[in-house]
């Protein structure tokens, strides 16, 4: 509370000394390497400093709040990295194996079925699917682009997934 109310640097140093190693251990156990764990600890503790005024003791212990921030920081890091796994595609070597004609025919059929399934979606769901997968936009970016609430984008995306799943199960 001293950090939140008075921006007390000594109290923050004590928080950092206590929770820093614990958050780092949590990150290492979750699969982060040393450097990433250190970076995430810094991000988490900076968030604690900046948002200390939002901590409400009646909603839970400070440790719970800090670990929630840590978990969210790790999830945010994974989300940022998951949509574009390769930055330099020229450095990626892909073995050149010529697909036989039967595999090529099946691949073309899958593409056609997926295109038809997407085309059958209602316009608002199809637009969100196209922004998400063809333009690689996050849900927040789609919401901003379409001037929709984030919850609306999420629900339309979920509905589209359900419709596509039912239609595309035989394609696998």
Tab-separated table of C-alpha atoms in Angstrom:
chain	number	residue	atom	x	y	z
A	1	UNK	CA	0.000	0.000	0.000
A	2	UNK	CA	2.965	2.350	0.610
A	3	UNK	CA	3.956	1.926	-3.027
A	4	UNK	CA	0.428	2.726	-4.163
A	5	UNK	CA	-0.245	5.648	-1.857
A	6	UNK	CA	3.170	7.307	-1.519
A	7	UNK	CA	5.278	5.872	-4.359
A	8	UNK	CA	7.601	4.627	-1.631
A	9	UNK	CA	10.799	3.420	-3.341
A	10	UNK	CA	11.985	1.523	-0.260
A	11	UNK	CA	8.719	-0.417	-0.104
A	12	UNK	CA	9.017	-1.152	-3.826
A	13	UNK	CA	12.608	-2.352	-3.356
A	14	UNK	CA	11.373	-4.726	-0.646
A	15	UNK	CA	8.597	-5.954	-2.949
A	16	UNK	CA	11.106	-6.451	-5.753
A	17	UNK	CA	13.543	-8.305	-3.500
A	18	UNK	CA	10.789	-10.603	-2.274
A	19	UNK	CA	8.783	-11.241	-5.453
A	20	UNK	CA	11.443	-10.793	-8.159
A	21	UNK	CA	13.139	-14.185	-7.591
A	22	UNK	CA	9.766	-15.900	-7.180
A	23	UNK	CA	8.411	-14.472	-10.443
A	24	UNK	CA	11.656	-15.445	-12.193
A	25	UNK	CA	11.349	-18.987	-10.854
A	26	UNK	CA	7.766	-19.112	-12.087
A	27	UNK	CA	8.857	-17.998	-15.562
A	28	UNK	CA	11.704	-20.526	-15.682
A	29	UNK	CA	9.354	-23.336	-14.668
A	30	UNK	CA	6.979	-22.232	-17.415
A	31	UNK	CA	9.730	-22.733	-20.012
A	32	UNK	CA	11.377	-19.325	-20.370
A	33	UNK	CA	15.161	-19.123	-20.687
A	34	UNK	CA	17.230	-17.039	-18.233
A	35	UNK	CA	17.264	-13.875	-20.343
A	36	UNK	CA	13.538	-13.976	-21.081
A	37	UNK	CA	12.735	-14.703	-17.429
A	38	UNK	CA	14.809	-11.664	-16.396
A	39	UNK	CA	13.051	-9.478	-18.977
A	40	UNK	CA	9.626	-10.659	-17.853
A	41	UNK	CA	10.489	-10.005	-14.196
A	42	UNK	CA	11.480	-6.444	-15.124
A	43	UNK	CA	8.237	-5.968	-17.064
A	44	UNK	CA	6.141	-7.387	-14.231
A	45	UNK	CA	7.759	-5.265	-11.563
A	46	UNK	CA	7.520	-2.119	-13.696
A	47	UNK	CA	3.817	-2.868	-14.133
A	48	UNK	CA	3.509	-3.264	-10.356
A	49	UNK	CA	5.158	0.150	-9.891
A	50	UNK	CA	3.019	1.885	-12.531
A	51	UNK	CA	-0.270	0.267	-11.512
A	52	UNK	CA	0.163	0.022	-7.753
A	53	UNK	CA	-2.736	2.442	-7.339
A	54	UNK	CA	-5.033	-0.212	-8.881
A	55	UNK	CA	-4.240	-2.827	-6.223
A	56	UNK	CA	-7.213	-3.489	-3.958
A	57	UNK	CA	-6.316	-5.427	-0.792
A	58	UNK	CA	-9.939	-6.479	-0.287
A	59	UNK	CA	-9.804	-8.441	-3.562
A	60	UNK	CA	-6.768	-10.534	-2.598
A	61	UNK	CA	-3.213	-10.602	-1.353
A	62	UNK	CA	-0.495	-8.541	-3.023
A	63	UNK	CA	1.260	-11.756	-4.044
A	64	UNK	CA	-1.821	-12.974	-5.878
A	65	UNK	CA	-2.053	-9.669	-7.728
A	66	UNK	CA	1.640	-9.765	-8.685
A	67	UNK	CA	1.473	-13.392	-9.860
A	68	UNK	CA	-1.576	-12.529	-11.964
A	69	UNK	CA	0.381	-9.707	-13.587
A	70	UNK	CA	3.247	-12.164	-14.187
A	71	UNK	CA	0.969	-14.749	-15.754
A	72	UNK	CA	-0.587	-12.124	-18.020
A	73	UNK	CA	2.846	-10.799	-19.021
A	74	UNK	CA	3.917	-14.290	-20.077
A	75	UNK	CA	0.682	-14.830	-22.021
A	76	UNK	CA	1.133	-11.457	-23.755
A	77	UNK	CA	4.704	-12.394	-24.676
A	78	UNK	CA	3.575	-15.722	-26.137
A	79	UNK	CA	0.762	-14.083	-28.092
A	80	UNK	CA	3.102	-11.504	-29.590
A	81	UNK	CA	5.482	-14.197	-30.750
A	82	UNK	CA	2.975	-16.789	-31.944
A	83	UNK	CA	1.479	-14.980	-34.922
A	84	UNK	CA	4.779	-14.469	-36.756
A	85	UNK	CA	7.244	-17.225	-35.873
A	86	UNK	CA	9.787	-16.391	-38.612
A	87	UNK	CA	11.110	-12.923	-39.231
A	88	UNK	CA	13.494	-13.756	-42.060
A	89	UNK	CA	11.911	-16.264	-44.394
A	90	UNK	CA	14.937	-16.296	-46.681
A	91	UNK	CA	16.954	-17.980	-43.928
A	92	UNK	CA	14.431	-20.801	-43.535
A	93	UNK	CA	15.348	-23.872	-45.527
A	94	UNK	CA	12.470	-25.992	-46.698
A	95	UNK	CA	13.236	-29.326	-48.330
A	96	UNK	CA	11.940	-29.416	-51.857
A	97	UNK	CA	9.960	-32.595	-52.209
A	98	UNK	CA	7.661	-32.716	-55.182
A	99	UNK	CA	4.223	-33.800	-54.047
A	100	UNK	CA	2.728	-36.568	-56.080
A	101	UNK	CA	-0.349	-35.764	-58.124
A	102	UNK	CA	-2.743	-37.486	-55.699
A	103	UNK	CA	-1.516	-35.356	-52.777
A	104	UNK	CA	-1.788	-32.255	-54.938
A	105	UNK	CA	-5.376	-33.077	-55.865
A	106	UNK	CA	-6.311	-33.585	-52.199
A	107	UNK	CA	-4.597	-30.321	-51.242
A	108	UNK	CA	-6.524	-28.439	-53.930
A	109	UNK	CA	-9.777	-30.010	-52.745
A	110	UNK	CA	-9.047	-28.951	-49.161
A	111	UNK	CA	-8.385	-25.395	-50.293
A	112	UNK	CA	-11.675	-25.350	-52.204
A	113	UNK	CA	-13.672	-26.721	-49.275
A	114	UNK	CA	-12.126	-24.202	-46.860
A	115	UNK	CA	-12.783	-21.325	-49.277
A	116	UNK	CA	-16.412	-22.420	-49.687
A	117	UNK	CA	-16.882	-22.762	-45.928
A	118	UNK	CA	-15.486	-19.273	-45.316
A	119	UNK	CA	-17.619	-17.851	-48.142
A	120	UNK	CA	-20.765	-19.284	-46.514
A	121	UNK	CA	-20.165	-17.399	-43.264
A	122	UNK	CA	-22.250	-14.292	-42.597
A	123	UNK	CA	-20.464	-11.148	-43.812
A	124	UNK	CA	-19.578	-9.878	-40.325
A	125	UNK	CA	-18.027	-13.229	-39.320
A	126	UNK	CA	-16.221	-13.670	-42.650
A	127	UNK	CA	-14.678	-10.204	-42.363
A	128	UNK	CA	-13.313	-11.000	-38.909
A	129	UNK	CA	-11.911	-14.370	-40.072
A	130	UNK	CA	-10.231	-12.678	-43.042
A	131	UNK	CA	-8.669	-9.955	-40.887
A	132	UNK	CA	-7.463	-12.527	-38.364
A	133	UNK	CA	-5.980	-15.052	-40.770
A	134	UNK	CA	-5.287	-13.255	-44.036
A	135	UNK	CA	-4.103	-9.961	-42.559
A	136	UNK	CA	-2.725	-11.458	-39.302
A	137	UNK	CA	-4.459	-8.871	-37.092
A	138	UNK	CA	-5.084	-9.382	-33.383
A	139	UNK	CA	-8.605	-9.248	-31.990
A	140	UNK	CA	-7.941	-5.759	-30.604
A	141	UNK	CA	-6.696	-4.552	-33.984
A	142	UNK	CA	-9.768	-6.025	-35.711
A	143	UNK	CA	-12.051	-4.325	-33.188
A	144	UNK	CA	-10.372	-0.982	-33.869
A	145	UNK	CA	-10.432	-1.443	-37.643
A	146	UNK	CA	-14.128	-2.393	-37.701
A	147	UNK	CA	-15.122	0.046	-34.916
A	148	UNK	CA	-16.616	-2.792	-32.881
A	149	UNK	CA	-16.339	-3.657	-29.196
A	150	UNK	CA	-13.680	-6.291	-28.497
A	151	UNK	CA	-16.318	-8.620	-27.037
A	152	UNK	CA	-18.291	-8.489	-30.294
A	153	UNK	CA	-15.185	-9.435	-32.279
A	154	UNK	CA	-14.493	-12.326	-29.901
A	155	UNK	CA	-18.046	-13.661	-30.035
A	156	UNK	CA	-18.234	-13.407	-33.832
A	157	UNK	CA	-14.893	-15.155	-34.128
A	158	UNK	CA	-16.088	-17.916	-31.781
A	159	UNK	CA	-19.293	-18.358	-33.822
A	160	UNK	CA	-17.304	-18.495	-37.050
A	161	UNK	CA	-14.959	-21.122	-35.572
A	162	UNK	CA	-17.913	-23.271	-34.560
A	163	UNK	CA	-19.450	-23.077	-38.040
A	164	UNK	CA	-16.132	-23.776	-39.738
A	165	UNK	CA	-15.331	-26.653	-37.409
A	166	UNK	CA	-18.576	-28.407	-38.246
A	167	UNK	CA	-18.064	-27.896	-41.948
A	168	UNK	CA	-14.359	-28.727	-42.095
A	169	UNK	CA	-14.153	-31.816	-39.862
A	170	UNK	CA	-14.168	-34.111	-42.906
A	171	UNK	CA	-11.306	-32.194	-44.542
A	172	UNK	CA	-8.681	-33.147	-41.979
